[in-house]
Short mmCIF file of C-alpha atoms in Angstrom, two decimals:
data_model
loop_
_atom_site.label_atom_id
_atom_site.label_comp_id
_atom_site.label_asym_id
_atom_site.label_seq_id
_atom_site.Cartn_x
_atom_site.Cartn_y
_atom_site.Cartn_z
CA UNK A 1 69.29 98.03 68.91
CA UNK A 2 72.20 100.67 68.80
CA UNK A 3 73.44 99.48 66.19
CA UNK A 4 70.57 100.86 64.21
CA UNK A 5 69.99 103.91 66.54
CA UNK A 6 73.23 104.94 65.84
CA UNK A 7 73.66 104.49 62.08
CA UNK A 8 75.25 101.17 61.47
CA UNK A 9 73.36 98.22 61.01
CA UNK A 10 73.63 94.71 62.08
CA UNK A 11 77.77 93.75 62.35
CA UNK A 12 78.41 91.93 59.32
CA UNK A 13 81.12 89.98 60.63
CA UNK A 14 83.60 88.53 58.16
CA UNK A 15 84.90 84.77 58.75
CA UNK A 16 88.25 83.68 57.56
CA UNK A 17 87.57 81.80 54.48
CA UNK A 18 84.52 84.00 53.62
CA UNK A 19 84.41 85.29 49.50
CA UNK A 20 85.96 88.71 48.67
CA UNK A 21 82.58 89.09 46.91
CA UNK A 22 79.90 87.91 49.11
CA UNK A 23 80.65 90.98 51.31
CA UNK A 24 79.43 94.51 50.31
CA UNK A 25 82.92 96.40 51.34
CA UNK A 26 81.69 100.06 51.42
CA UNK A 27 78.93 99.22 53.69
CA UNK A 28 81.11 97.25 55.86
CA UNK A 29 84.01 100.56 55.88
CA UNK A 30 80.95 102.61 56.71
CA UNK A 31 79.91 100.66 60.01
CA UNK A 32 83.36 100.54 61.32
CA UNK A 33 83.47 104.28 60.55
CA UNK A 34 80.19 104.54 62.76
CA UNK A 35 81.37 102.33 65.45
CA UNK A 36 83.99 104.27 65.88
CA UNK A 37 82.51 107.40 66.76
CA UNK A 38 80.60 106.03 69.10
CA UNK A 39 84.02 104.52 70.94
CA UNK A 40 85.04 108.22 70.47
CA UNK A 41 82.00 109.54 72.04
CA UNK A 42 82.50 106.93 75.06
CA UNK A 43 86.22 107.40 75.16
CA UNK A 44 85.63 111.29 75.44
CA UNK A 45 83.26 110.98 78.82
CA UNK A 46 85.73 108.75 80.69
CA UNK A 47 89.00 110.00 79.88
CA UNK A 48 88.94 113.23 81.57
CA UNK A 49 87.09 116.21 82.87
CA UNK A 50 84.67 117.16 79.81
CA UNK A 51 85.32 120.04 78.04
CA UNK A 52 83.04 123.16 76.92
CA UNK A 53 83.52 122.02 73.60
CA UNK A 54 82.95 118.01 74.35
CA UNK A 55 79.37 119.13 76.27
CA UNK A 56 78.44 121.50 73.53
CA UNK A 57 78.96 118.24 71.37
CA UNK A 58 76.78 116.45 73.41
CA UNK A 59 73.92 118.78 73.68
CA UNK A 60 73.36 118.65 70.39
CA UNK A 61 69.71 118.19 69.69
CA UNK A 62 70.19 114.97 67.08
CA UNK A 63 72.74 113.61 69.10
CA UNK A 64 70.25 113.71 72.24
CA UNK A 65 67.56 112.28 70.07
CA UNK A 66 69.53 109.49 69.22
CA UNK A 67 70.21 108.78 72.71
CA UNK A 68 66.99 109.19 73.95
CA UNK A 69 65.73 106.21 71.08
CA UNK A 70 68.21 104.21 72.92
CA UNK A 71 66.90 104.97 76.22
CA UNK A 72 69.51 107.48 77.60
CA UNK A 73 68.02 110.66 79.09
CA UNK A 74 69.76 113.38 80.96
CA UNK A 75 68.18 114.99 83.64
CA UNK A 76 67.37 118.81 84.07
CA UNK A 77 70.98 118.56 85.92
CA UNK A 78 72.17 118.26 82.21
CA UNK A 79 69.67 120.15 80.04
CA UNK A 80 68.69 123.02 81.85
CA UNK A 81 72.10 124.31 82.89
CA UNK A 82 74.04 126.90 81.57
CA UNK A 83 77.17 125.82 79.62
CA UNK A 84 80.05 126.96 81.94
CA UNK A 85 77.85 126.19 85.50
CA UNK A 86 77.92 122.45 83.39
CA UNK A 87 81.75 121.98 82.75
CA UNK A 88 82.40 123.62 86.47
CA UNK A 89 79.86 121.01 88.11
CA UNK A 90 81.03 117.50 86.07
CA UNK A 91 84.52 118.86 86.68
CA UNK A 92 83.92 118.07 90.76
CA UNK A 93 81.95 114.61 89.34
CA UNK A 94 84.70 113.54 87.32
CA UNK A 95 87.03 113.88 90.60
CA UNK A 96 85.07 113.11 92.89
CA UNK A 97 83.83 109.78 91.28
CA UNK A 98 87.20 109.21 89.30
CA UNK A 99 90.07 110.94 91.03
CA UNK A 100 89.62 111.31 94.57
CA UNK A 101 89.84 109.29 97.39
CA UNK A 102 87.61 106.34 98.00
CA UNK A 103 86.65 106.97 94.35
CA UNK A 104 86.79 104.48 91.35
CA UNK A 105 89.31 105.28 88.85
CA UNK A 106 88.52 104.37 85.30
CA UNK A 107 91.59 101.61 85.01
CA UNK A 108 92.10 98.58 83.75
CA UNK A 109 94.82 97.82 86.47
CA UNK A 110 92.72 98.79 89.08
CA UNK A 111 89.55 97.47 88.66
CA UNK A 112 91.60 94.00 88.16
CA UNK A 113 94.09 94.57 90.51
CA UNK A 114 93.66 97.32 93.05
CA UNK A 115 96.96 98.82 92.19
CA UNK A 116 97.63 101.20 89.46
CA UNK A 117 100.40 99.49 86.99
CA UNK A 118 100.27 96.29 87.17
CA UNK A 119 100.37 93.48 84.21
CA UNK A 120 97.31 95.18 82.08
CA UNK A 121 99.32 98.39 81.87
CA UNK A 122 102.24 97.09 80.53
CA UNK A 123 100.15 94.42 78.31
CA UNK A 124 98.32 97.41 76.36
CA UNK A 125 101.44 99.68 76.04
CA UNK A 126 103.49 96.78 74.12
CA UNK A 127 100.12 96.14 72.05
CA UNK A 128 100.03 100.06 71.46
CA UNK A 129 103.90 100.09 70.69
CA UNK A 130 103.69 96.47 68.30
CA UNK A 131 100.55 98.23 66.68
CA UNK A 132 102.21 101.10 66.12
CA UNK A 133 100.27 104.03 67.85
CA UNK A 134 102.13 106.21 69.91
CA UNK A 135 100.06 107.72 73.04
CA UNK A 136 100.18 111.75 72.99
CA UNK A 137 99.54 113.51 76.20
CA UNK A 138 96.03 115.11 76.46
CA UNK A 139 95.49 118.25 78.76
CA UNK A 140 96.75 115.54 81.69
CA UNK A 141 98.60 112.85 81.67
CA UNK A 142 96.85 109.22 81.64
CA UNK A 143 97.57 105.46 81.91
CA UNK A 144 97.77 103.37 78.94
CA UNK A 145 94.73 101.36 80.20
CA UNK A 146 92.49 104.11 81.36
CA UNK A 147 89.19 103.16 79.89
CA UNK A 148 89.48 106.30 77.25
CA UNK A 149 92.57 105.45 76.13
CA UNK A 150 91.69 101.47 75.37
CA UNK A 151 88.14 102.96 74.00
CA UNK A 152 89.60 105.30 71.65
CA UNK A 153 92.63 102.48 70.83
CA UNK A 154 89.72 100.60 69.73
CA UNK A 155 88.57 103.78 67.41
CA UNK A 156 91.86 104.08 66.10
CA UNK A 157 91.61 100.17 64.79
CA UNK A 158 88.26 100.37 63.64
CA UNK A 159 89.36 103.59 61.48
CA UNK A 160 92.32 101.39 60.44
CA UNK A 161 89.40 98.42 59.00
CA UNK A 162 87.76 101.08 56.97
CA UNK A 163 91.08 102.15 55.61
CA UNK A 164 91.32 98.78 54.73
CA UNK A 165 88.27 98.18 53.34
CA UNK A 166 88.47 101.29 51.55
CA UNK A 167 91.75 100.22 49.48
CA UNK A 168 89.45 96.71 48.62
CA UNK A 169 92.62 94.80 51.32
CA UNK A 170 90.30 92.28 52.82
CA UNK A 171 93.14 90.60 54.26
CA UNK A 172 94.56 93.72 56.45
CA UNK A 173 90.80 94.44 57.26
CA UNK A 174 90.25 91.12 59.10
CA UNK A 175 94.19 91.37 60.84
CA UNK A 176 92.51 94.66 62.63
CA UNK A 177 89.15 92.68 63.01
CA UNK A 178 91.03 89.87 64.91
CA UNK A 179 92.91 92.24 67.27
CA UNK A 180 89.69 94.52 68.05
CA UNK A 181 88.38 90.56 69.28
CA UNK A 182 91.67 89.87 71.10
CA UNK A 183 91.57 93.36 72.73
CA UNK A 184 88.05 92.97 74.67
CA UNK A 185 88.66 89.36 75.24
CA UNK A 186 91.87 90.38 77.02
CA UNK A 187 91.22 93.46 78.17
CA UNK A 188 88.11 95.79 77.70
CA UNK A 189 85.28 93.05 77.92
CA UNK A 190 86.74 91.60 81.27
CA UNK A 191 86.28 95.03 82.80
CA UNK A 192 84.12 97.34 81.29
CA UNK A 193 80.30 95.80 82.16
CA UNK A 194 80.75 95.57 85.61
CA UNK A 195 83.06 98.92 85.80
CA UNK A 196 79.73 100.57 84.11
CA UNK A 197 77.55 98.72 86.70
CA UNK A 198 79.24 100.24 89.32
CA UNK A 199 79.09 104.05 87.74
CA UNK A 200 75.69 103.72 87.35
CA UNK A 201 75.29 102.90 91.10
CA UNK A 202 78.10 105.90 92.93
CA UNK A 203 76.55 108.95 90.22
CA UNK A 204 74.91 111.81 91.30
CA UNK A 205 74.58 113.37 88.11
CA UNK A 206 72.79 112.45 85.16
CA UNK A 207 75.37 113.13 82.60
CA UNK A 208 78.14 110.07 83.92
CA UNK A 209 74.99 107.86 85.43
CA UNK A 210 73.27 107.52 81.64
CA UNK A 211 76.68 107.54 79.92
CA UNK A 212 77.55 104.51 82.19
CA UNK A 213 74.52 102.89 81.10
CA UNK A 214 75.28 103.31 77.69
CA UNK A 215 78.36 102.46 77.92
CA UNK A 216 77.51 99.00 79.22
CA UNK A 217 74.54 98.83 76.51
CA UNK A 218 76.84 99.36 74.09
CA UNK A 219 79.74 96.74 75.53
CA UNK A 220 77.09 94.04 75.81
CA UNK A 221 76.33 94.38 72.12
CA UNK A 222 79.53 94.39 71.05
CA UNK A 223 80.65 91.39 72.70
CA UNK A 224 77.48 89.74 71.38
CA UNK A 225 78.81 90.55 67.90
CA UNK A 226 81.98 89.68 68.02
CA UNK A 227 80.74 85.96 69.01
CA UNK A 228 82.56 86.13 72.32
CA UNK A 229 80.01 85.16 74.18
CA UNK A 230 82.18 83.21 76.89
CA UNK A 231 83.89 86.19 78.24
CA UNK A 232 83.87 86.57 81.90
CA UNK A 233 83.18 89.89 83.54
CA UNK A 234 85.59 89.44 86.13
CA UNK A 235 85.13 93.37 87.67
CA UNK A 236 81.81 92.22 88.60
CA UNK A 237 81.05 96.27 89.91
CA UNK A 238 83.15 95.71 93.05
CA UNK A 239 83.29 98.95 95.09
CA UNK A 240 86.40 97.56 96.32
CA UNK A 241 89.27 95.91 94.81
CA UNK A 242 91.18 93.42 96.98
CA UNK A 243 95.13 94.43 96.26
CA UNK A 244 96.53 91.72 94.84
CA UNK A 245 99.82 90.23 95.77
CA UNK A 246 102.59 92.25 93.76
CA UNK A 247 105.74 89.37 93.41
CA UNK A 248 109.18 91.07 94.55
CA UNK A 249 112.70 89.98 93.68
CA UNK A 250 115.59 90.77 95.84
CA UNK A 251 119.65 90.03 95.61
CA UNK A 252 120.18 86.58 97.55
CA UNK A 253 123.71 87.51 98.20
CA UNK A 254 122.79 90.63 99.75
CA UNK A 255 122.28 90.33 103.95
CA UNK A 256 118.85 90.66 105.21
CA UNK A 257 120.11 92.77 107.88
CA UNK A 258 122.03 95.15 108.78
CA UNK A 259 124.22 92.84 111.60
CA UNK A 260 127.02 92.10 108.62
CA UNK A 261 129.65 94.82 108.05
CA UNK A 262 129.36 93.80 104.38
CA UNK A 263 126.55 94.39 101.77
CA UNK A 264 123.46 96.78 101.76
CA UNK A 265 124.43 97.77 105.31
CA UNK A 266 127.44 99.28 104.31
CA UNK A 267 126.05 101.51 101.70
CA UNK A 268 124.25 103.04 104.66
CA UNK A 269 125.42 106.53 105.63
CA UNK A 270 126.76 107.17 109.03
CA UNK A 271 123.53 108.47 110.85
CA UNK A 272 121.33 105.92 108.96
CA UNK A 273 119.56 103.26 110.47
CA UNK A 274 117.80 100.29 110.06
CA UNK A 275 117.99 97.21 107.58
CA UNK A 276 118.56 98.22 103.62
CA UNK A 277 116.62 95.60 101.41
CA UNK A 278 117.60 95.97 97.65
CA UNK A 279 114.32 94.99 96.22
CA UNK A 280 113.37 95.70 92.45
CA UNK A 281 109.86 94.99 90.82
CA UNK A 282 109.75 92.08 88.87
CA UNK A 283 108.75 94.32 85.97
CA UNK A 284 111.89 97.02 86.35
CA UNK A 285 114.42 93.33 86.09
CA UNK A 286 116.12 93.11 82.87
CA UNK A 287 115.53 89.81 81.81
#
């Protein structure tokens, strides 16, 4: 159904062996081109605080019309409130819901993990680096799995198929078709459905409650046409995240206390006290 509603049709997915000329390339470039914008759109409401210039965006009468076909209606929260009241009240939702305390940051990491940096993080920024992209700092600084950042990663690829499709290069077309597949069955689609689940449920306002639900309306038909129909939602809308167990290395020739004149214990300065432990993160070892 969005797929229509939002001007692409059907996903005319390519398989390997299919014939250069059974597929109708400019049509194909101009879905990718669509689906894109509507990452964009998504990537916009969940990487940070919206701007003037993002709500003004999404006020727009057609672009409200075409939400509203899809079922996604703002309250009078949204549409009857001056401009710069708006970006001052979704600035304390965006906190509140994704920055504060007891709230539910938009992470990969986290949502998996309960910890911020953890093996997702450094999984997406070596895809991002191997790909090519390079991640520019917005107004504030963000993890390389924040949901905005993998949405509009996502963008960037699908801009990247059209590209492709555009210069009649089938072949590098389906390379950035595969990874968009290998991205939400790794990452985005084991996350995102629940994640959205759970947004719906903790929003007080309208704006980030029916962007939620179209976010996960829009996830669920993705996934359906990609074909990856086995992938687990393992987020399952949690509201909290066990921490999971974070595996530490330390220097076995090093004393685990500070009883041996030798070793971490003297490194200590006079007045310290105490045990010294030289522990590293497996992920800050050189290997």
């Amino acid at each position: 159904m969005l797929h229509a509603i939002f001007d692409f049709e059907e996903v005319l997915e390519a398989p390997v062996e299919s014939d250069h000329q059974t597929l109708d390339l400019p049509a194909l470039a101009q879905e990718c081109r669509a689906r894109a914008r509507i990452y964009r759109v998504l990537a916009g409401v969940f990487v940070e605080e919206p701007s003037d210039e993002f709500l003004t965006s999404m006020a727009n009468p057609a672009w409200l019309q075409s939400l509203e076909h899809a079922g996604i209606r703002f309250g009078s929260d949204f549409l009857d409130t001056d401009l710069s009241t708006l970006v001052n009240v979704l600035a304390c939702e965006y906190a509140t819901l994704f920055a504060s305390s007891g709230g539910f940051p938009p992470v990969e990491s986290v949502r998996l993990t309960g910890r911020f940096k953890q093996d997702p993080h450094y999984q997406v920024s070596a895809l991002y680096k191997r790909l090519g992209f390079e991640q520019v700092k917005g107004r504030f600084e963000v993890f390389a799995d924040q949901l905005g950042m993998e949405l509009m990663f996502v963008a960037e690829l699908l801009e990247r198929c059209s590209q492709a499709l555009d210069a009649d290069d089938l072949g590098a077309y389906k390379r950035c078709d595969k990874e968009i597949k290998r991205f939400w069955s790794l990452h985005l689609g084991r996350w995102v459905r629940g994640y959205s689940s759970l947004i719906q449920r903790a929003a007080n306002h309208s704006f980030y409650r029916e962007m939620a639900r179209f976010l996960h309306g829009f996830a669920t038909e993705e996934i359906a046409a990609m074909g990856l129909s086995r992938l687990d939602d393992l987020d399952q809308g949690q509201l909290v995240v066990p921490k999971s167990e974070i595996t530490l290395e330390f220097n076995p020739d090093e004393p685990v206390c500070g009883e041996c004149p030798s070793g971490a214990a003297e490194r200590l300065a006079p007045s310290a006290k105490g045990r010294v432990i030289p522990i590293n993160a497996v992920q800050d070892l050189a290997l």
